[in-house]
XYZ file of C-alpha atoms in Angstrom:
711
model
C -28.128 11.811 -2.542
C -27.341 10.317 -5.902
C -29.444 6.949 -6.526
C -27.869 6.285 -9.961
C -24.887 6.949 -12.574
C -24.563 6.200 -15.997
C -20.754 6.003 -16.982
C -19.012 5.832 -21.202
C -16.936 2.931 -20.703
C -15.127 1.601 -23.370
C -14.000 -1.962 -23.152
C -12.193 -3.693 -25.677
C -14.124 -6.367 -27.611
C -13.871 -8.216 -30.479
C -15.788 -10.418 -32.503
C -15.182 -12.522 -35.576
C -17.290 -13.894 -38.897
C -17.594 -17.318 -39.865
C -17.664 -17.000 -43.367
C -14.594 -18.074 -45.364
C -14.407 -21.556 -44.409
C -14.579 -25.097 -46.274
C -17.026 -27.056 -44.289
C -16.465 -27.411 -40.356
C -17.741 -31.135 -39.314
C -14.046 -32.732 -39.606
C -12.080 -29.517 -38.364
C -10.184 -32.008 -35.190
C -9.969 -34.857 -37.952
C -6.522 -35.441 -39.038
C -5.458 -36.055 -42.891
C -3.527 -39.376 -44.363
C -0.363 -38.095 -46.190
C 1.673 -41.395 -46.753
C 5.137 -40.370 -47.986
C 8.520 -40.596 -47.068
C 8.821 -36.823 -46.143
C 5.473 -37.484 -44.046
C 3.657 -35.529 -47.030
C 2.138 -36.800 -50.069
C 2.252 -34.165 -52.723
C 0.154 -35.412 -55.483
C -2.857 -35.335 -52.944
C -3.756 -38.773 -53.604
C -4.694 -39.386 -49.698
C -6.113 -35.947 -48.861
C -9.570 -37.581 -47.665
C -10.583 -37.571 -44.062
C -10.561 -40.693 -41.546
C -11.822 -41.046 -38.539
C -11.804 -37.974 -36.183
C -8.931 -38.070 -33.439
C -9.190 -36.444 -29.909
C -7.219 -33.008 -30.080
C -6.359 -33.553 -26.322
C -4.276 -36.478 -27.531
C -2.795 -34.982 -30.610
C -1.472 -31.700 -29.589
C 1.391 -30.626 -27.336
C 1.409 -28.860 -24.239
C 1.940 -25.284 -25.884
C -1.047 -25.602 -28.066
C -3.322 -26.856 -25.318
C -4.818 -23.588 -25.000
C -5.946 -23.607 -28.525
C -8.424 -26.830 -28.097
C -11.290 -24.662 -27.157
C -10.623 -22.328 -30.671
C -10.536 -25.014 -32.862
C -13.604 -24.108 -33.926
C -12.033 -20.793 -34.993
C -9.352 -22.194 -37.352
C -10.522 -23.305 -40.780
C -8.307 -26.663 -40.475
C -9.394 -29.031 -43.797
C -9.882 -26.274 -45.840
C -6.731 -24.506 -45.330
C -4.881 -27.930 -46.179
C -6.611 -28.392 -49.192
C -5.818 -25.429 -50.556
C -2.142 -25.889 -49.155
C -2.015 -29.098 -51.347
C -3.239 -27.453 -54.598
C -0.559 -25.004 -54.223
C 1.995 -27.830 -53.932
C 1.176 -29.565 -56.656
C 0.987 -26.464 -58.840
C 4.435 -25.622 -58.058
C 6.056 -28.944 -57.701
C 7.048 -28.836 -54.383
C 6.777 -31.338 -51.834
C 6.569 -30.599 -47.948
C 5.779 -27.027 -46.861
C 5.653 -27.293 -43.156
C 8.997 -27.412 -40.935
C 8.593 -30.455 -38.509
C 11.036 -32.193 -35.691
C 11.482 -35.910 -36.856
C 12.303 -38.022 -33.696
C 12.847 -41.137 -35.930
C 13.078 -42.700 -39.197
C 10.604 -41.386 -41.636
C 7.219 -42.759 -41.327
C 3.724 -42.547 -42.831
C 2.104 -39.411 -40.706
C -1.630 -37.786 -40.336
C -1.282 -34.165 -41.268
C -3.174 -32.626 -38.020
C -3.697 -29.106 -37.118
C -0.852 -29.294 -35.112
C 0.891 -29.085 -38.617
C -0.880 -26.278 -39.777
C 0.468 -24.154 -36.920
C 4.113 -25.201 -37.806
C 6.736 -22.628 -39.418
C 6.543 -22.650 -42.926
C 8.621 -20.474 -45.989
C 5.996 -20.556 -48.578
C 2.606 -18.324 -49.003
C -0.693 -19.368 -47.662
C -3.141 -19.457 -50.049
C -6.271 -18.528 -47.684
C -6.641 -17.363 -43.675
C -5.589 -19.706 -40.830
C -9.005 -18.598 -39.346
C -12.539 -18.263 -40.101
C -12.901 -14.557 -40.978
C -15.106 -12.877 -43.523
C -14.713 -13.511 -46.874
C -13.745 -10.137 -47.808
C -11.142 -10.379 -45.728
C -8.999 -13.442 -46.696
C -6.814 -11.939 -49.832
C -6.021 -9.298 -47.410
C -4.784 -12.097 -44.886
C -2.959 -14.002 -47.615
C -0.938 -10.577 -48.127
C -0.219 -10.172 -44.339
C 1.889 -13.760 -44.408
C 4.051 -12.441 -47.398
C 4.942 -9.069 -45.259
C 5.720 -11.565 -42.379
C 7.736 -13.575 -44.662
C 9.955 -10.397 -45.749
C 10.303 -9.248 -42.394
C 11.971 -12.345 -41.640
C 13.730 -12.336 -44.388
C 12.818 -15.783 -46.102
C 13.078 -16.863 -49.469
C 11.548 -19.592 -50.761
C 14.533 -20.349 -52.630
C 16.025 -21.654 -49.250
C 18.368 -18.152 -49.821
C 17.925 -15.953 -46.339
C 17.553 -12.527 -47.358
C 18.183 -10.353 -44.505
C 15.818 -7.242 -44.667
C 17.308 -4.011 -43.251
C 16.288 -1.839 -40.522
C 14.517 0.982 -42.794
C 13.004 -2.017 -44.667
C 11.531 -3.710 -41.381
C 10.184 -1.030 -39.878
C 8.508 0.060 -43.804
C 7.045 -3.881 -43.291
C 5.700 -3.113 -39.495
C 4.063 0.018 -40.630
C 2.008 -1.812 -43.539
C 0.633 -4.598 -40.901
C -0.155 -1.945 -38.356
C -1.864 -0.208 -41.312
C -3.555 -3.209 -42.572
C -4.673 -4.704 -39.158
C -5.099 -1.604 -36.257
C -8.267 -1.174 -36.748
C -9.681 -4.470 -37.945
C -10.457 -7.116 -35.224
C -10.858 -10.023 -37.460
C -7.460 -8.962 -38.944
C -5.290 -8.704 -35.708
C -6.508 -11.958 -34.727
C -5.315 -13.644 -38.126
C -2.134 -11.811 -37.741
C -1.326 -13.020 -34.164
C -2.207 -16.500 -35.530
C 0.538 -16.223 -38.632
C 3.041 -14.866 -36.520
C 2.675 -17.546 -33.853
C 3.118 -20.198 -36.259
C 5.977 -18.972 -37.552
C 7.630 -19.091 -33.980
C 6.843 -23.126 -34.044
C 9.194 -25.663 -35.032
C 11.079 -22.952 -36.546
C 14.668 -24.671 -37.673
C 16.564 -21.176 -38.296
C 17.341 -19.174 -35.702
C 17.770 -15.853 -37.595
C 13.892 -16.697 -38.868
C 13.029 -17.294 -35.360
C 14.435 -14.261 -33.411
C 12.718 -12.014 -36.305
C 9.295 -13.912 -35.702
C 9.287 -13.261 -32.098
C 10.754 -9.477 -32.755
C 7.383 -8.764 -35.013
C 5.171 -10.665 -32.126
C 6.726 -8.103 -29.868
C 6.372 -5.063 -32.111
C 2.557 -6.222 -32.563
C 1.807 -7.010 -28.968
C 2.944 -3.555 -28.234
C 0.622 -1.497 -30.236
C -2.569 -3.872 -30.111
C -4.046 -6.675 -28.616
C -5.833 -9.870 -30.212
C -9.445 -11.157 -29.127
C -10.235 -12.318 -26.121
C -10.232 -15.603 -26.776
C -7.280 -15.452 -29.422
C -5.564 -13.680 -26.252
C -5.591 -16.188 -23.975
C -4.550 -18.970 -26.397
C -1.458 -16.348 -27.104
C -0.641 -15.216 -23.457
C -0.378 -18.935 -22.100
C 1.717 -19.656 -25.773
C 3.752 -16.699 -24.589
C 4.225 -17.539 -20.947
C 5.346 -21.332 -21.777
C 8.558 -20.103 -23.912
C 9.261 -17.394 -21.900
C 9.782 -19.216 -18.781
C 10.415 -22.699 -20.618
C 13.702 -24.015 -19.041
C 14.864 -25.174 -22.815
C 14.094 -21.507 -24.305
C 17.166 -19.887 -25.319
C 18.377 -16.610 -23.851
C 17.108 -14.515 -27.107
C 13.907 -15.990 -27.453
C 13.295 -15.756 -24.117
C 14.082 -11.817 -23.992
C 11.573 -11.241 -26.670
C 9.073 -13.908 -25.255
C 9.159 -12.226 -21.867
C 9.060 -8.444 -23.563
C 6.067 -9.861 -25.526
C 3.937 -11.290 -22.367
C 4.401 -8.041 -20.914
C 3.059 -6.277 -24.248
C 0.311 -8.077 -24.093
C -0.969 -7.515 -20.862
C -0.742 -4.140 -21.319
C -2.382 -3.617 -24.743
C -5.132 -6.164 -23.650
C -5.828 -3.736 -20.583
C -5.574 -0.492 -22.992
C -6.841 -1.675 -26.329
C -5.453 -0.986 -29.629
C -3.556 2.482 -30.517
C -5.717 4.813 -32.006
C -3.491 6.026 -34.555
C -0.693 4.117 -36.327
C 2.642 4.216 -34.355
C 4.981 6.686 -36.207
C 8.366 5.725 -37.988
C 10.419 6.689 -34.697
C 8.283 4.877 -32.579
C 8.975 1.589 -34.456
C 12.148 2.394 -34.576
C 12.883 2.877 -30.995
C 11.066 0.020 -29.950
C 13.243 -2.238 -32.674
C 16.462 -0.644 -31.044
C 15.599 -0.619 -27.602
C 15.686 2.920 -27.347
C 13.257 5.525 -25.202
C 11.860 8.384 -26.719
C 11.456 11.447 -24.338
C 8.466 13.937 -23.941
C 7.723 16.731 -21.913
C 5.077 16.895 -18.843
C 4.351 20.735 -17.427
C 3.480 21.332 -13.938
C 0.820 24.305 -13.355
C 3.322 26.509 -12.174
C 5.029 26.178 -15.952
C 7.958 23.952 -14.368
C 8.677 20.566 -16.297
C 10.036 17.193 -16.134
C 10.954 15.270 -19.103
C 9.582 11.653 -18.881
C 10.492 8.396 -21.144
C 8.034 6.546 -23.414
C 7.795 3.851 -26.086
C 4.699 2.545 -28.591
C 3.119 1.097 -25.641
C 3.083 3.610 -22.919
C -0.085 4.646 -21.419
C -0.979 7.817 -18.952
C -0.902 5.405 -16.209
C 2.713 4.159 -16.735
C 3.486 7.675 -17.265
C 2.264 9.159 -14.107
C 3.592 6.249 -11.703
C 7.285 7.481 -13.765
C 6.988 11.090 -12.803
C 5.690 10.221 -9.002
C 8.801 8.611 -8.910
C 11.088 11.190 -10.515
C 9.487 13.905 -8.554
C 9.116 11.902 -5.056
C 5.615 11.945 -4.646
C 4.705 9.342 -2.667
C 0.725 9.719 -2.519
C -0.002 9.907 -6.324
C -3.674 8.356 -6.809
C -5.702 11.419 -7.107
C -3.067 13.278 -9.964
C -3.084 12.595 -13.221
C -2.114 13.732 -16.674
C -4.470 16.660 -18.137
C -4.346 17.814 -21.993
C -3.931 21.594 -21.774
C -4.734 23.439 -25.019
C -4.436 27.039 -25.036
C -5.554 29.290 -28.201
C -3.211 32.104 -29.756
C -5.226 33.971 -32.150
C -2.759 35.920 -34.618
C -0.367 38.214 -32.966
C -2.298 38.131 -29.848
C -0.932 36.674 -26.310
C -2.568 34.142 -24.992
C -5.398 34.790 -22.546
C -4.392 32.930 -19.196
C -8.052 32.282 -18.592
C -8.326 30.675 -22.217
C -6.736 26.947 -20.983
C -8.660 24.509 -21.474
C -7.619 20.943 -19.102
C -9.360 17.749 -20.188
C -8.465 14.826 -17.879
C -7.074 11.672 -19.488
C -7.965 8.036 -19.478
C -5.436 6.248 -17.778
C -5.278 3.801 -20.712
C -4.720 6.344 -23.234
C -1.426 5.928 -25.260
C 1.207 8.408 -24.547
C 2.083 7.885 -28.351
C -1.350 8.678 -29.247
C -1.664 11.827 -27.766
C 1.389 13.380 -29.272
C 0.095 12.345 -32.156
C -3.073 14.007 -32.096
C -1.361 17.216 -30.564
C 0.267 17.427 -33.691
C -2.565 16.802 -35.896
C -4.387 19.686 -33.971
C -1.795 22.009 -34.467
C -1.674 21.283 -38.313
C -5.783 21.664 -38.438
C -5.826 25.044 -36.593
C -6.420 27.832 -39.020
C -5.343 31.211 -38.400
C -4.504 30.230 -34.877
C -1.639 29.413 -32.790
C -2.882 26.024 -30.708
C -0.755 25.240 -27.547
C -0.806 21.882 -26.513
C 0.943 20.199 -23.581
C 0.746 17.503 -21.019
C -0.013 18.902 -17.683
C 0.399 16.931 -14.380
C -2.049 17.743 -11.443
C -4.960 16.734 -8.991
C -7.989 15.140 -10.596
C -9.885 16.444 -7.438
C -9.196 17.358 -4.075
C -11.023 14.796 -1.268
C -11.321 15.246 2.474
C -8.495 12.761 2.864
C -5.897 15.178 1.502
C -5.848 16.954 4.811
C -4.261 13.753 6.702
C -1.445 13.431 3.950
C 1.988 15.254 4.902
C 4.109 14.285 2.107
C 6.016 17.412 1.261
C 5.436 17.445 -2.642
C 1.793 16.222 -2.064
C 1.352 19.583 0.097
C 3.465 21.502 -2.578
C 1.327 20.231 -5.435
C -1.888 20.899 -4.064
C -0.795 24.437 -3.177
C 0.301 25.260 -6.955
C -2.762 24.123 -8.072
C -5.312 26.032 -5.730
C -2.937 29.091 -6.175
C -3.167 28.781 -9.986
C -7.302 28.209 -10.071
C -7.303 31.260 -7.383
C -5.496 33.528 -9.926
C -7.176 32.614 -13.264
C -9.988 33.986 -10.839
C -11.982 30.422 -10.355
C -12.133 31.396 -6.652
C -14.406 34.797 -6.292
C -13.263 36.644 -3.154
C -13.353 39.902 -1.413
C -11.012 42.679 -1.237
C -10.113 41.774 2.130
C -9.249 38.217 1.157
C -8.057 38.794 -1.655
C -4.957 41.121 -0.255
C -4.598 38.887 2.420
C -4.119 35.811 -0.264
C -1.642 38.212 -1.670
C 0.551 38.915 0.881
C 0.572 34.899 2.011
C 1.526 34.201 -1.480
C 4.261 36.630 -1.695
C 5.840 35.293 1.473
C 5.421 31.845 -0.057
C 7.805 33.088 -2.832
C 10.307 35.510 -1.271
C 10.181 35.024 2.644
C 9.796 37.464 4.884
C 12.058 40.784 3.681
C 12.049 44.147 5.955
C 11.384 46.391 2.905
C 9.636 44.557 0.237
C 8.286 47.172 -1.316
C 12.329 48.145 -2.315
C 12.442 44.565 -4.436
C 12.539 44.617 -7.709
C 9.825 42.111 -8.547
C 7.348 43.497 -5.667
C 4.959 45.074 -8.339
C 5.274 42.346 -10.407
C 4.423 39.814 -8.027
C 1.578 41.814 -7.132
C 0.269 42.390 -10.621
C 1.121 38.635 -10.831
C -0.405 37.221 -7.611
C -3.785 39.232 -7.641
C -6.311 38.019 -9.853
C -7.449 40.353 -12.655
C -10.812 40.667 -11.982
C -10.457 41.790 -8.285
C -7.621 43.852 -9.417
C -9.820 46.168 -11.172
C -11.845 46.900 -8.435
C -9.740 49.337 -7.025
C -6.563 52.055 -7.753
C -3.222 50.158 -7.854
C -1.722 52.362 -5.369
C -4.450 51.183 -3.062
C -3.883 47.419 -3.398
C -0.091 47.830 -2.754
C -0.571 49.401 0.486
C -3.363 47.164 1.788
C -1.038 44.086 0.254
C 2.176 45.735 2.120
C 0.762 46.384 5.491
C -0.834 42.754 5.484
C 2.271 41.218 4.511
C 4.624 42.928 7.508
C 1.797 41.582 9.758
C 3.218 37.949 8.677
C 6.687 38.408 10.549
C 6.595 35.525 12.360
C 5.468 33.030 9.935
C 7.360 30.908 7.881
C 7.053 29.790 4.263
C 5.457 26.907 5.224
C 3.022 28.489 7.429
C 1.821 30.513 4.901
C 1.493 28.076 2.200
C -0.703 26.239 4.898
C -2.559 29.350 5.704
C -3.209 30.227 2.035
C -4.831 26.399 1.809
C -6.776 27.125 4.703
C -8.811 30.475 3.482
C -9.504 28.505 0.141
C -10.820 25.620 2.276
C -13.252 27.547 4.060
C -14.705 28.885 1.133
C -18.114 27.177 -0.102
C -16.501 26.124 -3.300
C -13.272 25.751 -1.553
C -10.826 22.672 -3.020
C -13.035 22.626 -6.216
C -11.999 21.084 -9.989
C -13.275 23.155 -12.384
C -15.107 22.433 -15.552
C -16.227 24.679 -18.662
C -19.321 23.298 -19.930
C -22.984 25.029 -22.197
C -26.134 24.994 -20.809
C -28.685 22.863 -23.109
C -31.257 23.121 -20.445
C -32.239 25.028 -17.445
C -35.919 24.746 -16.379
C -36.058 27.866 -14.423
C -33.748 30.456 -15.834
C -31.074 30.124 -13.363
C -28.002 30.090 -15.216
C -26.282 31.675 -18.182
C -25.250 29.929 -21.542
C -21.669 29.333 -20.744
C -20.900 27.929 -17.131
C -18.188 27.101 -15.009
C -19.090 23.934 -12.906
C -16.843 23.447 -9.625
C -17.296 20.199 -7.868
C -15.890 19.622 -4.176
C -17.092 17.947 -1.127
C -20.013 19.694 -0.250
C -21.736 19.885 -3.730
C -21.833 21.502 -7.311
C -21.237 25.268 -7.911
C -21.960 27.144 -10.561
C -20.267 30.186 -11.567
C -20.515 32.998 -14.692
C -17.123 32.590 -16.233
C -17.084 36.316 -17.803
C -16.794 37.995 -15.456
C -16.351 35.584 -12.944
C -19.490 35.238 -10.716
C -20.447 32.802 -8.125
C -24.311 32.067 -8.683
C -25.555 29.055 -7.390
C -24.563 25.805 -5.571
C -26.283 22.083 -4.873
C -25.342 20.394 -1.965
C -24.638 16.507 -1.997
C -28.047 15.877 -0.237
C -30.182 17.826 -2.978
C -28.610 16.228 -6.058
C -30.996 13.010 -6.536
C -29.415 11.551 -9.401
C -26.600 12.446 -12.469
C -25.495 10.955 -15.142
C -23.444 11.738 -18.365
C -22.749 10.432 -22.444
C -20.249 11.581 -24.701
C -21.692 14.891 -25.221
C -23.740 16.017 -22.373
C -23.873 15.598 -18.371
C -27.276 15.636 -16.475
C -28.289 16.870 -12.733
C -31.513 15.885 -11.186
C -31.148 18.287 -8.055
C -33.466 20.231 -6.018
C -33.588 23.860 -6.191
C -35.820 25.940 -3.333
C -37.495 22.479 -2.501
C -38.599 21.733 -6.464
C -36.821 19.014 -8.252
C -35.672 19.965 -11.685
C -33.074 18.476 -14.085
C -30.532 20.721 -15.156
C -28.323 19.420 -18.699
C -24.977 20.949 -20.054
C -22.790 20.293 -22.993
C -19.602 18.683 -22.614
C -17.065 16.124 -23.347
C -15.951 15.822 -19.959
C -19.171 14.412 -18.532
C -17.420 11.300 -17.310
C -15.023 13.293 -15.498
C -17.929 15.179 -13.633
C -19.823 11.941 -12.565
C -16.862 10.520 -11.433
C -15.822 13.450 -9.548
C -19.197 13.576 -7.703
C -19.720 10.179 -7.022
C -16.146 10.104 -5.442
C -17.417 12.858 -3.049
C -20.903 11.167 -2.159
C -18.575 7.593 -1.574
C -16.537 9.472 0.679
C -19.277 10.842 2.856
C -21.445 7.855 2.560
C -18.170 6.026 4.170
C -17.288 8.490 6.763
C -21.001 8.383 8.084
C -20.660 4.344 7.761
C -17.687 4.418 10.070
C -19.176 7.134 12.418
C -22.263 4.539 13.022
C -20.138 1.257 13.145
C -17.833 3.100 15.767
C -21.080 4.481 17.869
C -22.260 0.693 17.522
C -19.042 -1.005 18.730
C -18.853 1.755 21.420
C -22.606 0.456 22.564
C -21.519 -2.822 22.128
C -18.897 -2.082 24.495
C -20.947 -0.574 27.088
C -23.091 -3.719 28.216
C -25.623 -3.099 25.899
C -24.675 -6.325 23.969
C -28.035 -8.068 24.903
C -29.524 -5.454 21.808
C -27.994 -7.755 18.786
C -30.447 -6.037 16.215
C -27.649 -3.017 14.941
C -29.260 0.688 14.492
C -31.487 1.549 12.241
C -29.469 4.008 10.716
C -26.642 1.445 10.041
C -29.208 -0.402 8.049
C -30.446 2.393 6.275
C -26.937 2.971 5.514
C -26.135 -0.310 4.376
C -29.355 -0.524 2.202
C -28.247 2.654 0.526
C -24.803 1.311 -0.856
C -26.318 -1.172 -1.937
C -29.285 0.167 -3.949
C -25.928 2.688 -4.919
C -23.873 -0.907 -6.260
C -26.990 -2.018 -8.219
C -27.739 1.045 -10.032
C -24.214 1.578 -11.077
C -24.056 -2.299 -12.045
C -27.364 -1.690 -14.119
C -26.248 1.306 -15.813
C -22.916 -0.449 -16.774
C -24.797 -3.316 -18.249
C -26.570 -0.998 -20.220
C -23.625 0.657 -21.150
C -21.820 -2.523 -22.209
C -24.770 -3.433 -24.479
C -24.429 0.059 -26.064
C -20.658 -0.360 -26.366
C -21.315 -4.000 -27.899
C -23.891 -2.251 -30.484
C -21.490 0.383 -31.403
C -18.843 -2.085 -31.740
C -21.117 -4.257 -34.053
C -21.881 -1.182 -36.075
C -18.169 -0.053 -36.503
C -17.188 -3.482 -38.056
C -20.141 -2.950 -40.268
C -18.564 0.458 -41.148
C -15.247 -1.453 -41.857
C -16.754 -4.111 -43.565
C -18.839 -1.208 -46.180
C -15.983 0.349 -46.354
C -13.737 -2.906 -47.856
C -16.262 -3.105 -49.995
C -16.682 0.361 -51.100
C -12.981 0.298 -51.717
C -13.157 -3.503 -53.843
C -15.713 -1.615 -55.815
C -13.194 1.203 -56.247
C -10.823 -0.927 -57.788
C -13.217 -2.556 -59.900
C -14.183 0.749 -60.728
C -10.666 1.736 -62.106
C -9.839 -1.594 -63.950
C -13.349 -1.180 -66.148
C -11.804 2.234 -66.499
C -8.542 1.471 -67.410
C -10.001 -1.468 -69.763
C -12.617 1.317 -71.043
C -9.444 3.384 -71.696
C -7.537 0.299 -73.446
C -10.548 -0.487 -75.755
C -10.985 3.026 -76.633
C -7.139 3.292 -77.695
C -7.753 -0.018 -79.885
C -10.916 1.172 -81.329
C -8.834 4.704 -82.433
C -6.072 2.493 -83.725
C -8.387 0.079 -85.808
C -10.369 3.153 -86.936
C -7.024 4.377 -88.089
C -5.994 1.646 -89.711
C -9.154 1.185 -91.557
C -9.164 4.903 -92.806
C -5.433 4.567 -93.968
C -6.801 1.125 -95.947
C -9.724 3.276 -97.578
C -7.173 5.705 -98.713
C -5.085 2.960 -99.953
C -8.230 1.299 -101.913
C -8.966 4.911 -103.431
C -5.754 5.107 -105.004
C -5.477 1.599 -106.016
C -9.235 2.211 -107.725
C -8.032 5.302 -109.377
C -4.630 4.011 -110.397
C -6.632 1.265 -112.016
C -8.847 3.440 -114.044
C -5.832 5.596 -115.218
C -4.343 2.185 -116.230
C -7.483 1.021 -118.014
C -7.833 4.498 -119.706
C -4.723 4.446 -120.994
C -4.777 0.910 -122.144
C -7.902 1.774 -124.038
C -5.982 4.204 -125.597
């Protein structure tokens, strides 16, 4: 029995740098600004006073920010803001609610998170110093989106301008966790104490757009969720703001779970979210029928599966999911029916990202026609499926098994092939007295008989054999034929499998060819040669001692002829393979455990209650389950550490890219300066040459005059 499982996990994690701040010893200290307006524009009283308790100073909606005070660079921000005010000659810059006559105020962290019309000179948060300039630019984009004009004239941005501005925000922040946190801090600042409803609506609209495509980090996300929740359910919140706050709260819940978008949302997605319009796309089934589903910027695979299940009235859909289907057609050749690749999609994958990836893949394919589409099918067949009576569930299971059979994934003998073809024809057309006279008869036989099996004897022989078997099914209904088809496939050792195409890396006993099809069902792992499809070997669950995966490979440590060997295969579906295998192992363990508990219960009811010690097999199973759980937790921890290390590396790469961009900008500036200097030099040389010529002319003229005077 398997003892360990390593699965690749991509939890959303974030970190930040402490750079870019001016001192942190007085982050909680208010600043005295005596002035009739509550501010002193000359900055004469900018010295820090005694620390004040943040719990007493902050209002209720900012309570969640108390643990985050160390993330904000309060004193540094206020000092730089004061310098900016002095240089412009303005007096106040924050919007504050006045509840009485003007009095001397202390300038605090709360004021820093109030709406303002002026640009900010630095970031609100402590971020990497290389990103501070970008943070200030983000705020300018926010002001433009809101239509804020520092001259107090509102200049509403058009729909096209807003879409362009949102696209810029995505481009700057989607792949930079520090800037995402800064962006959310800036937008939430603009929603507090905002005196203009037009500005307020636009700031909440922008918050909703950003929350729909990317989440803040864990700590900022916790504060932001509480703040948005308070606004969304506040008794005094206006209806327009409440609507946007509720949408933002729901969007945050989804993006925190799914992580940021992998691709920058396109113009169509942004416009749809702004206008409240739902986009549509097509999801296919394995029998080439399809349904149309809706999506927006934040829709995930899990959301689409739930919507599609509702459309087709599939109540038991936990074992179904969306798959990416890719089929390559080279030149003028038609697509090979067996040339389809199905890749399971993570529940948290965004539909918008998938469609963008499909488009990019088609553009990259050269000399080939690449068909990419979404497919709805079962992730795996479980033993519990037999208890499900949902008609749509049975129909979809039949369609999938029929598809796999026709593709050649279930090698069978001639007799079984003829019987299965007759059953499929009965499901298609029902019972007809003279089926051979139907125009579709020949087509049905060709379509429902696997190509590899069809070539094993003559076409006329197949027709007569299938016709004879079809006529013997006179008393069966279509549903009976469907159930009998499923039962025949189920009895095969590799029946009810899910299939994966892999490439051999390490085969210690030379058992397998280079390319292999893996079939996984409740009995174990089955190996097939893909062309021609040939069954090679099976490893039962009890023979698989260990298995695991990475992003590019999967391995099995299993017994072959009583000897343990490690087999390794190249695949990008290693996690899917491990999950399928582990699910079947768990089902077997639970079934045996349930039987053991039932047996224990019956013994207890049969006057054997004096034996309080549970049977040994129950203890063994419980201990095995505990060991499996511990192994999974250990591998999970290791995976988390690897993911964290990967995240740090990605942050370093982004930082290096930023530095490289800065160097490129510097180089371009130097080149421009060099070009300008070269132009100036050439101009000066030209002027010098002209002056030299003029001097020569003057000298010659002087000599001529001297000569004439002498004469």
